[in-house]
Amino acid sequence: LILFANKRLISTFGLQSENIHRLKTPDFYHDPADREAVLSTLLEQGHLYNFEIRVKKADGTPFWAVTSVEPMTFEGEQALCSSFYDITERKLAEEALQHREEHFRALIENSSEVIVVLGNDGAIRYESPSLEKVTGYTVEERHGRNIFDLVHPDDIPGLTKDFAQLMQAAGATMHAELRGLWKDGWHIVEASGMNLLDNPAVNGIVVNFRDITERK
């Protein structure tokens, strides 16, 4: 049974203050498994700190909350003091970010072009599965290397200039034609890049390139 609830909790859960003493904590768990986890942790550790659970308001609306629980004595009785903090907005933002990341990865992993994600220093953070078919290198052979190490020395000055301009603003783009090092030697490459360092789903410079040696 609930012995006491402050005004903030009453407001958060959409309760009526006069009904508080007729309510039980199990009524507010959205998922019964969460209650089992809370009770198990309390039995094992004697307290609970910053535990994320889904609870529900008086009208049944679910929301995410962080709860902490400590044993205490209240008006001469053994009780549990529980605090709740609504984190629904944060959880929704995390879910949206995860969805964007999955969408982005699905796009690049199914592209016939080679797509790489670079750090702001040019280090390769990710390369699409098409890399091996196009260049002969495996992802493991190139991951972590710097993109400038794979460009013909004569093309480095131009790429350095383009890369510097790309870094000046979020969303900036670049297009370049240069020679890239494939497993069997130098190939002529057409590359396009975009600064997505400010995009939390990417956090990098995205470059897609195609081999245009035969066309040239």
PDB file of C-alpha atoms in Angstrom:
ATOM      1  CA  LEU A   1       0.000   0.000   0.000  1.00  0.00           C
ATOM      2  CA  ILE A   2       1.064   3.584  -0.631  1.00  0.00           C
ATOM      3  CA  LEU A   3       1.458   5.407   2.692  1.00  0.00           C
ATOM      4  CA  PHE A   4       2.447   8.806   1.327  1.00  0.00           C
ATOM      5  CA  ALA A   5       3.052  10.519  -2.040  1.00  0.00           C
ATOM      6  CA  ASN A   6       4.214  14.089  -2.611  1.00  0.00           C
ATOM      7  CA  LYS A   7       2.471  16.489  -4.979  1.00  0.00           C
ATOM      8  CA  ARG A   8       4.998  15.926  -7.780  1.00  0.00           C
ATOM      9  CA  LEU A   9       4.425  12.169  -7.808  1.00  0.00           C
ATOM     10  CA  ILE A  10       0.658  12.636  -7.669  1.00  0.00           C
ATOM     11  CA  SER A  11       0.875  14.969 -10.663  1.00  0.00           C
ATOM     12  CA  THR A  12       3.306  12.732 -12.597  1.00  0.00           C
ATOM     13  CA  PHE A  13       1.092   9.672 -12.253  1.00  0.00           C
ATOM     14  CA  GLY A  14      -2.181  11.585 -12.742  1.00  0.00           C
ATOM     15  CA  LEU A  15      -3.547  10.529  -9.367  1.00  0.00           C
ATOM     16  CA  GLN A  16      -6.222  11.923  -7.084  1.00  0.00           C
ATOM     17  CA  SER A  17      -4.721  12.746  -3.685  1.00  0.00           C
ATOM     18  CA  GLU A  18      -7.764  11.443  -1.806  1.00  0.00           C
ATOM     19  CA  ASN A  19      -7.347   7.993  -3.381  1.00  0.00           C
ATOM     20  CA  ILE A  20      -3.656   7.550  -2.538  1.00  0.00           C
ATOM     21  CA  HIS A  21      -4.132   5.300   0.500  1.00  0.00           C
ATOM     22  CA  ARG A  22      -6.253   2.839  -1.482  1.00  0.00           C
ATOM     23  CA  LEU A  23      -3.559   2.231  -4.115  1.00  0.00           C
ATOM     24  CA  LYS A  24      -0.797  -0.365  -4.265  1.00  0.00           C
ATOM     25  CA  THR A  25       2.554  -0.065  -6.024  1.00  0.00           C
ATOM     26  CA  PRO A  26       1.924  -3.150  -8.248  1.00  0.00           C
ATOM     27  CA  ASP A  27      -0.890  -1.158  -9.870  1.00  0.00           C
ATOM     28  CA  PHE A  28       1.679   1.116 -11.524  1.00  0.00           C
ATOM     29  CA  TYR A  29       4.010  -1.362 -13.219  1.00  0.00           C
ATOM     30  CA  HIS A  30       3.475  -1.497 -16.972  1.00  0.00           C
ATOM     31  CA  ASP A  31       5.360  -4.801 -17.190  1.00  0.00           C
ATOM     32  CA  PRO A  32       5.063  -7.278 -14.278  1.00  0.00           C
ATOM     33  CA  ALA A  33       8.598  -8.474 -15.102  1.00  0.00           C
ATOM     34  CA  ASP A  34       9.913  -5.053 -14.050  1.00  0.00           C
ATOM     35  CA  ARG A  35       8.382  -5.517 -10.603  1.00  0.00           C
ATOM     36  CA  GLU A  36      10.036  -8.898 -10.275  1.00  0.00           C
ATOM     37  CA  ALA A  37      13.388  -7.324 -11.217  1.00  0.00           C
ATOM     38  CA  VAL A  38      12.911  -4.531  -8.672  1.00  0.00           C
ATOM     39  CA  LEU A  39      11.986  -6.947  -5.867  1.00  0.00           C
ATOM     40  CA  SER A  40      14.853  -9.288  -6.757  1.00  0.00           C
ATOM     41  CA  THR A  41      17.382  -6.444  -6.643  1.00  0.00           C
ATOM     42  CA  LEU A  42      15.983  -5.158  -3.343  1.00  0.00           C
ATOM     43  CA  LEU A  43      16.233  -8.610  -1.774  1.00  0.00           C
ATOM     44  CA  GLU A  44      19.777  -9.040  -3.028  1.00  0.00           C
ATOM     45  CA  GLN A  45      21.207  -5.572  -2.404  1.00  0.00           C
ATOM     46  CA  GLY A  46      18.808  -3.988   0.073  1.00  0.00           C
ATOM     47  CA  HIS A  47      18.334  -0.897  -2.099  1.00  0.00           C
ATOM     48  CA  LEU A  48      17.835   0.203  -5.700  1.00  0.00           C
ATOM     49  CA  TYR A  49      19.544   3.078  -7.512  1.00  0.00           C
ATOM     50  CA  ASN A  50      18.656   4.582 -10.909  1.00  0.00           C
ATOM     51  CA  PHE A  51      16.710   1.583 -12.199  1.00  0.00           C
ATOM     52  CA  GLU A  52      14.917   2.141 -15.527  1.00  0.00           C
ATOM     53  CA  ILE A  53      11.385   0.752 -15.706  1.00  0.00           C
ATOM     54  CA  ARG A  54       8.128   1.312 -17.550  1.00  0.00           C
ATOM     55  CA  VAL A  55       5.318   2.448 -15.318  1.00  0.00           C
ATOM     56  CA  LYS A  56       1.814   3.662 -16.054  1.00  0.00           C
ATOM     57  CA  LYS A  57      -0.352   6.562 -15.050  1.00  0.00           C
ATOM     58  CA  ALA A  58      -3.749   6.265 -13.388  1.00  0.00           C
ATOM     59  CA  ASP A  59      -5.414   6.243 -16.825  1.00  0.00           C
ATOM     60  CA  GLY A  60      -3.138   3.426 -18.049  1.00  0.00           C
ATOM     61  CA  THR A  61      -0.775   5.577 -20.138  1.00  0.00           C
ATOM     62  CA  PRO A  62       2.702   4.020 -19.997  1.00  0.00           C
ATOM     63  CA  PHE A  63       5.880   6.051 -19.585  1.00  0.00           C
ATOM     64  CA  TRP A  64       9.555   5.464 -18.827  1.00  0.00           C
ATOM     65  CA  ALA A  65      10.927   6.339 -15.408  1.00  0.00           C
ATOM     66  CA  VAL A  66      14.096   6.006 -13.363  1.00  0.00           C
ATOM     67  CA  THR A  67      13.422   4.843  -9.833  1.00  0.00           C
ATOM     68  CA  SER A  68      15.509   4.558  -6.683  1.00  0.00           C
ATOM     69  CA  VAL A  69      14.315   2.700  -3.578  1.00  0.00           C
ATOM     70  CA  GLU A  70      15.631   2.795  -0.007  1.00  0.00           C
ATOM     71  CA  PRO A  71      14.266   1.114   3.149  1.00  0.00           C
ATOM     72  CA  MET A  72      13.105   3.531   5.844  1.00  0.00           C
ATOM     73  CA  THR A  73      10.842   3.911   8.850  1.00  0.00           C
ATOM     74  CA  PHE A  74       7.685   5.942   8.224  1.00  0.00           C
ATOM     75  CA  GLU A  75       5.389   6.848  11.126  1.00  0.00           C
ATOM     76  CA  GLY A  76       6.761   3.937  13.117  1.00  0.00           C
ATOM     77  CA  GLU A  77       6.360   1.392  10.322  1.00  0.00           C
ATOM     78  CA  GLN A  78       8.916  -0.304   8.100  1.00  0.00           C
ATOM     79  CA  ALA A  79       8.512   1.121   4.603  1.00  0.00           C
ATOM     80  CA  LEU A  80      10.226   1.719   1.303  1.00  0.00           C
ATOM     81  CA  CYS A  81      10.988   5.220   0.040  1.00  0.00           C
ATOM     82  CA  SER A  82      10.754   5.337  -3.761  1.00  0.00           C
ATOM     83  CA  SER A  83      11.585   8.215  -6.061  1.00  0.00           C
ATOM     84  CA  PHE A  84      10.643   8.480  -9.732  1.00  0.00           C
ATOM     85  CA  TYR A  85      11.976  10.618 -12.550  1.00  0.00           C
ATOM     86  CA  ASP A  86      10.222  10.702 -15.920  1.00  0.00           C
ATOM     87  CA  ILE A  87      12.719   9.894 -18.726  1.00  0.00           C
ATOM     88  CA  THR A  88      10.205   9.287 -21.526  1.00  0.00           C
ATOM     89  CA  GLU A  89      11.579  12.052 -23.773  1.00  0.00           C
ATOM     90  CA  ARG A  90      15.125  10.735 -23.412  1.00  0.00           C
ATOM     91  CA  LYS A  91      14.074   7.161 -24.209  1.00  0.00           C
ATOM     92  CA  LEU A  92      12.116   8.297 -27.260  1.00  0.00           C
ATOM     93  CA  ALA A  93      15.156  10.250 -28.461  1.00  0.00           C
ATOM     94  CA  GLU A  94      17.363   7.170 -27.966  1.00  0.00           C
ATOM     95  CA  GLU A  95      14.907   4.993 -29.906  1.00  0.00           C
ATOM     96  CA  ALA A  96      14.723   7.552 -32.735  1.00  0.00           C
ATOM     97  CA  LEU A  97      18.520   7.706 -32.903  1.00  0.00           C
ATOM     98  CA  GLN A  98      18.766   3.911 -33.032  1.00  0.00           C
ATOM     99  CA  HIS A  99      16.191   3.847 -35.838  1.00  0.00           C
ATOM    100  CA  ARG A 100      18.164   6.427 -37.836  1.00  0.00           C
ATOM    101  CA  GLU A 101      21.386   4.481 -37.319  1.00  0.00           C
ATOM    102  CA  GLU A 102      19.765   1.248 -38.501  1.00  0.00           C
ATOM    103  CA  HIS A 103      18.264   3.023 -41.515  1.00  0.00           C
ATOM    104  CA  PHE A 104      21.606   4.593 -42.423  1.00  0.00           C
ATOM    105  CA  ARG A 105      23.451   1.280 -42.087  1.00  0.00           C
ATOM    106  CA  ALA A 106      20.842  -0.541 -44.194  1.00  0.00           C
ATOM    107  CA  LEU A 107      21.274   2.025 -46.973  1.00  0.00           C
ATOM    108  CA  ILE A 108      25.037   1.873 -47.144  1.00  0.00           C
ATOM    109  CA  GLU A 109      25.358  -1.887 -46.692  1.00  0.00           C
ATOM    110  CA  ASN A 110      23.099  -2.510 -49.668  1.00  0.00           C
ATOM    111  CA  SER A 111      24.756   0.024 -51.973  1.00  0.00           C
ATOM    112  CA  SER A 112      26.744  -1.154 -54.998  1.00  0.00           C
ATOM    113  CA  GLU A 113      29.143   1.773 -54.530  1.00  0.00           C
ATOM    114  CA  VAL A 114      31.852   1.775 -51.887  1.00  0.00           C
ATOM    115  CA  ILE A 115      30.849   4.000 -48.993  1.00  0.00           C
ATOM    116  CA  VAL A 116      33.255   4.964 -46.231  1.00  0.00           C
ATOM    117  CA  VAL A 117      32.780   6.937 -43.029  1.00  0.00           C
ATOM    118  CA  LEU A 118      35.804   8.986 -41.994  1.00  0.00           C
ATOM    119  CA  GLY A 119      36.759  10.781 -38.807  1.00  0.00           C
ATOM    120  CA  ASN A 120      37.679  14.448 -38.938  1.00  0.00           C
ATOM    121  CA  ASP A 121      41.335  13.371 -39.295  1.00  0.00           C
ATOM    122  CA  GLY A 122      40.648  11.162 -42.316  1.00  0.00           C
ATOM    123  CA  ALA A 123      40.821   7.872 -40.381  1.00  0.00           C
ATOM    124  CA  ILE A 124      38.552   5.173 -41.816  1.00  0.00           C
ATOM    125  CA  ARG A 125      35.833   4.258 -39.319  1.00  0.00           C
ATOM    126  CA  TYR A 126      33.571   2.221 -41.569  1.00  0.00           C
ATOM    127  CA  GLU A 127      33.586   0.789 -45.096  1.00  0.00           C
ATOM    128  CA  SER A 128      30.653  -0.869 -46.843  1.00  0.00           C
ATOM    129  CA  PRO A 129      30.694  -4.595 -47.745  1.00  0.00           C
ATOM    130  CA  SER A 130      31.141  -3.715 -51.450  1.00  0.00           C
ATOM    131  CA  LEU A 131      34.737  -2.657 -50.654  1.00  0.00           C
ATOM    132  CA  GLU A 132      36.277  -6.077 -51.273  1.00  0.00           C
ATOM    133  CA  LYS A 133      34.510  -6.600 -54.604  1.00  0.00           C
ATOM    134  CA  VAL A 134      35.586  -3.180 -55.900  1.00  0.00           C
ATOM    135  CA  THR A 135      39.092  -2.779 -54.477  1.00  0.00           C
ATOM    136  CA  GLY A 136      40.234  -6.314 -53.656  1.00  0.00           C
ATOM    137  CA  TYR A 137      40.905  -5.304 -50.044  1.00  0.00           C
ATOM    138  CA  THR A 138      38.973  -6.778 -47.145  1.00  0.00           C
ATOM    139  CA  VAL A 139      37.366  -4.419 -44.643  1.00  0.00           C
ATOM    140  CA  GLU A 140      39.817  -5.666 -42.003  1.00  0.00           C
ATOM    141  CA  GLU A 141      42.795  -4.690 -44.183  1.00  0.00           C
ATOM    142  CA  ARG A 142      41.679  -1.084 -44.526  1.00  0.00           C
ATOM    143  CA  HIS A 143      39.789  -0.324 -41.317  1.00  0.00           C
ATOM    144  CA  GLY A 144      41.581   2.229 -39.153  1.00  0.00           C
ATOM    145  CA  ARG A 145      43.941   3.368 -41.906  1.00  0.00           C
ATOM    146  CA  ASN A 146      43.938   6.971 -43.032  1.00  0.00           C
ATOM    147  CA  ILE A 147      42.265   7.692 -46.350  1.00  0.00           C
ATOM    148  CA  PHE A 148      45.212   9.882 -47.381  1.00  0.00           C
ATOM    149  CA  ASP A 149      47.490   6.819 -47.242  1.00  0.00           C
ATOM    150  CA  LEU A 150      45.454   5.263 -50.043  1.00  0.00           C
ATOM    151  CA  VAL A 151      45.581   8.244 -52.423  1.00  0.00           C
ATOM    152  CA  HIS A 152      48.295   8.802 -55.045  1.00  0.00           C
ATOM    153  CA  PRO A 153      50.957  11.253 -53.747  1.00  0.00           C
ATOM    154  CA  ASP A 154      50.358  13.617 -56.687  1.00  0.00           C
ATOM    155  CA  ASP A 155      46.668  13.891 -55.748  1.00  0.00           C
ATOM    156  CA  ILE A 156      47.233  14.557 -52.029  1.00  0.00           C
ATOM    157  CA  PRO A 157      47.471  18.393 -52.308  1.00  0.00           C
ATOM    158  CA  GLY A 158      44.118  18.647 -54.081  1.00  0.00           C
ATOM    159  CA  LEU A 159      42.424  16.225 -51.692  1.00  0.00           C
ATOM    160  CA  THR A 160      43.861  18.070 -48.687  1.00  0.00           C
ATOM    161  CA  LYS A 161      42.346  21.317 -49.956  1.00  0.00           C
ATOM    162  CA  ASP A 162      38.962  19.696 -50.664  1.00  0.00           C
ATOM    163  CA  PHE A 163      38.936  17.998 -47.258  1.00  0.00           C
ATOM    164  CA  ALA A 164      39.716  21.258 -45.469  1.00  0.00           C
ATOM    165  CA  GLN A 165      36.802  22.985 -47.217  1.00  0.00           C
ATOM    166  CA  LEU A 166      34.541  20.056 -46.362  1.00  0.00           C
ATOM    167  CA  MET A 167      35.367  20.450 -42.677  1.00  0.00           C
ATOM    168  CA  GLN A 168      34.344  24.119 -42.559  1.00  0.00           C
ATOM    169  CA  ALA A 169      30.601  23.555 -42.239  1.00  0.00           C
ATOM    170  CA  ALA A 170      28.088  20.849 -41.358  1.00  0.00           C
ATOM    171  CA  GLY A 171      26.418  19.533 -44.493  1.00  0.00           C
ATOM    172  CA  ALA A 172      29.222  20.766 -46.776  1.00  0.00           C
ATOM    173  CA  THR A 173      29.914  18.583 -49.825  1.00  0.00           C
ATOM    174  CA  MET A 174      32.878  17.843 -52.079  1.00  0.00           C
ATOM    175  CA  HIS A 175      33.459  16.116 -55.415  1.00  0.00           C
ATOM    176  CA  ALA A 176      36.849  14.955 -56.585  1.00  0.00           C
ATOM    177  CA  GLU A 177      38.576  12.789 -59.165  1.00  0.00           C
ATOM    178  CA  LEU A 178      41.767  11.129 -57.974  1.00  0.00           C
ATOM    179  CA  ARG A 179      43.830   7.951 -58.020  1.00  0.00           C
ATOM    180  CA  GLY A 180      43.139   5.416 -55.298  1.00  0.00           C
ATOM    181  CA  LEU A 181      45.189   2.394 -54.313  1.00  0.00           C
ATOM    182  CA  TRP A 182      43.453  -0.868 -55.107  1.00  0.00           C
ATOM    183  CA  LYS A 183      44.901  -4.298 -54.378  1.00  0.00           C
ATOM    184  CA  ASP A 184      46.163  -4.548 -57.971  1.00  0.00           C
ATOM    185  CA  GLY A 185      47.488  -0.986 -58.223  1.00  0.00           C
ATOM    186  CA  TRP A 186      46.269   2.553 -58.895  1.00  0.00           C
ATOM    187  CA  HIS A 187      42.739   3.172 -60.184  1.00  0.00           C
ATOM    188  CA  ILE A 188      41.003   6.391 -61.152  1.00  0.00           C
ATOM    189  CA  VAL A 189      38.243   7.158 -58.682  1.00  0.00           C
ATOM    190  CA  GLU A 190      35.300   9.541 -58.671  1.00  0.00           C
ATOM    191  CA  ALA A 191      34.475  10.506 -55.074  1.00  0.00           C
ATOM    192  CA  SER A 192      31.702  12.502 -53.397  1.00  0.00           C
ATOM    193  CA  GLY A 193      31.748  13.448 -49.735  1.00  0.00           C
ATOM    194  CA  MET A 194      29.479  15.108 -47.191  1.00  0.00           C
ATOM    195  CA  ASN A 195      30.218  16.452 -43.722  1.00  0.00           C
ATOM    196  CA  LEU A 196      27.824  14.666 -41.355  1.00  0.00           C
ATOM    197  CA  LEU A 197      29.888  15.082 -38.202  1.00  0.00           C
ATOM    198  CA  ASP A 198      26.975  16.893 -36.549  1.00  0.00           C
ATOM    199  CA  ASN A 199      24.534  14.083 -37.351  1.00  0.00           C
ATOM    200  CA  PRO A 200      24.404  11.801 -34.273  1.00  0.00           C
ATOM    201  CA  ALA A 201      23.407   8.804 -36.408  1.00  0.00           C
ATOM    202  CA  VAL A 202      26.601   9.148 -38.482  1.00  0.00           C
ATOM    203  CA  ASN A 203      29.141  11.352 -36.675  1.00  0.00           C
ATOM    204  CA  GLY A 204      31.571  11.340 -39.566  1.00  0.00           C
ATOM    205  CA  ILE A 205      32.475  12.328 -43.103  1.00  0.00           C
ATOM    206  CA  VAL A 206      30.567  10.102 -45.528  1.00  0.00           C
ATOM    207  CA  VAL A 207      32.317   9.469 -48.848  1.00  0.00           C
ATOM    208  CA  ASN A 208      31.047   7.306 -51.654  1.00  0.00           C
ATOM    209  CA  PHE A 209      33.275   6.468 -54.587  1.00  0.00           C
ATOM    210  CA  ARG A 210      33.262   4.527 -57.833  1.00  0.00           C
ATOM    211  CA  ASP A 211      35.976   3.191 -60.071  1.00  0.00           C
ATOM    212  CA  ILE A 212      35.965   5.090 -63.393  1.00  0.00           C
ATOM    213  CA  THR A 213      39.271   3.732 -64.735  1.00  0.00           C
ATOM    214  CA  GLU A 214      37.714   1.962 -67.720  1.00  0.00           C
ATOM    215  CA  ARG A 215      35.582   4.995 -68.595  1.00  0.00           C
ATOM    216  CA  LYS A 216      38.594   7.310 -68.469  1.00  0.00           C
TER     217      LYS A 216
END
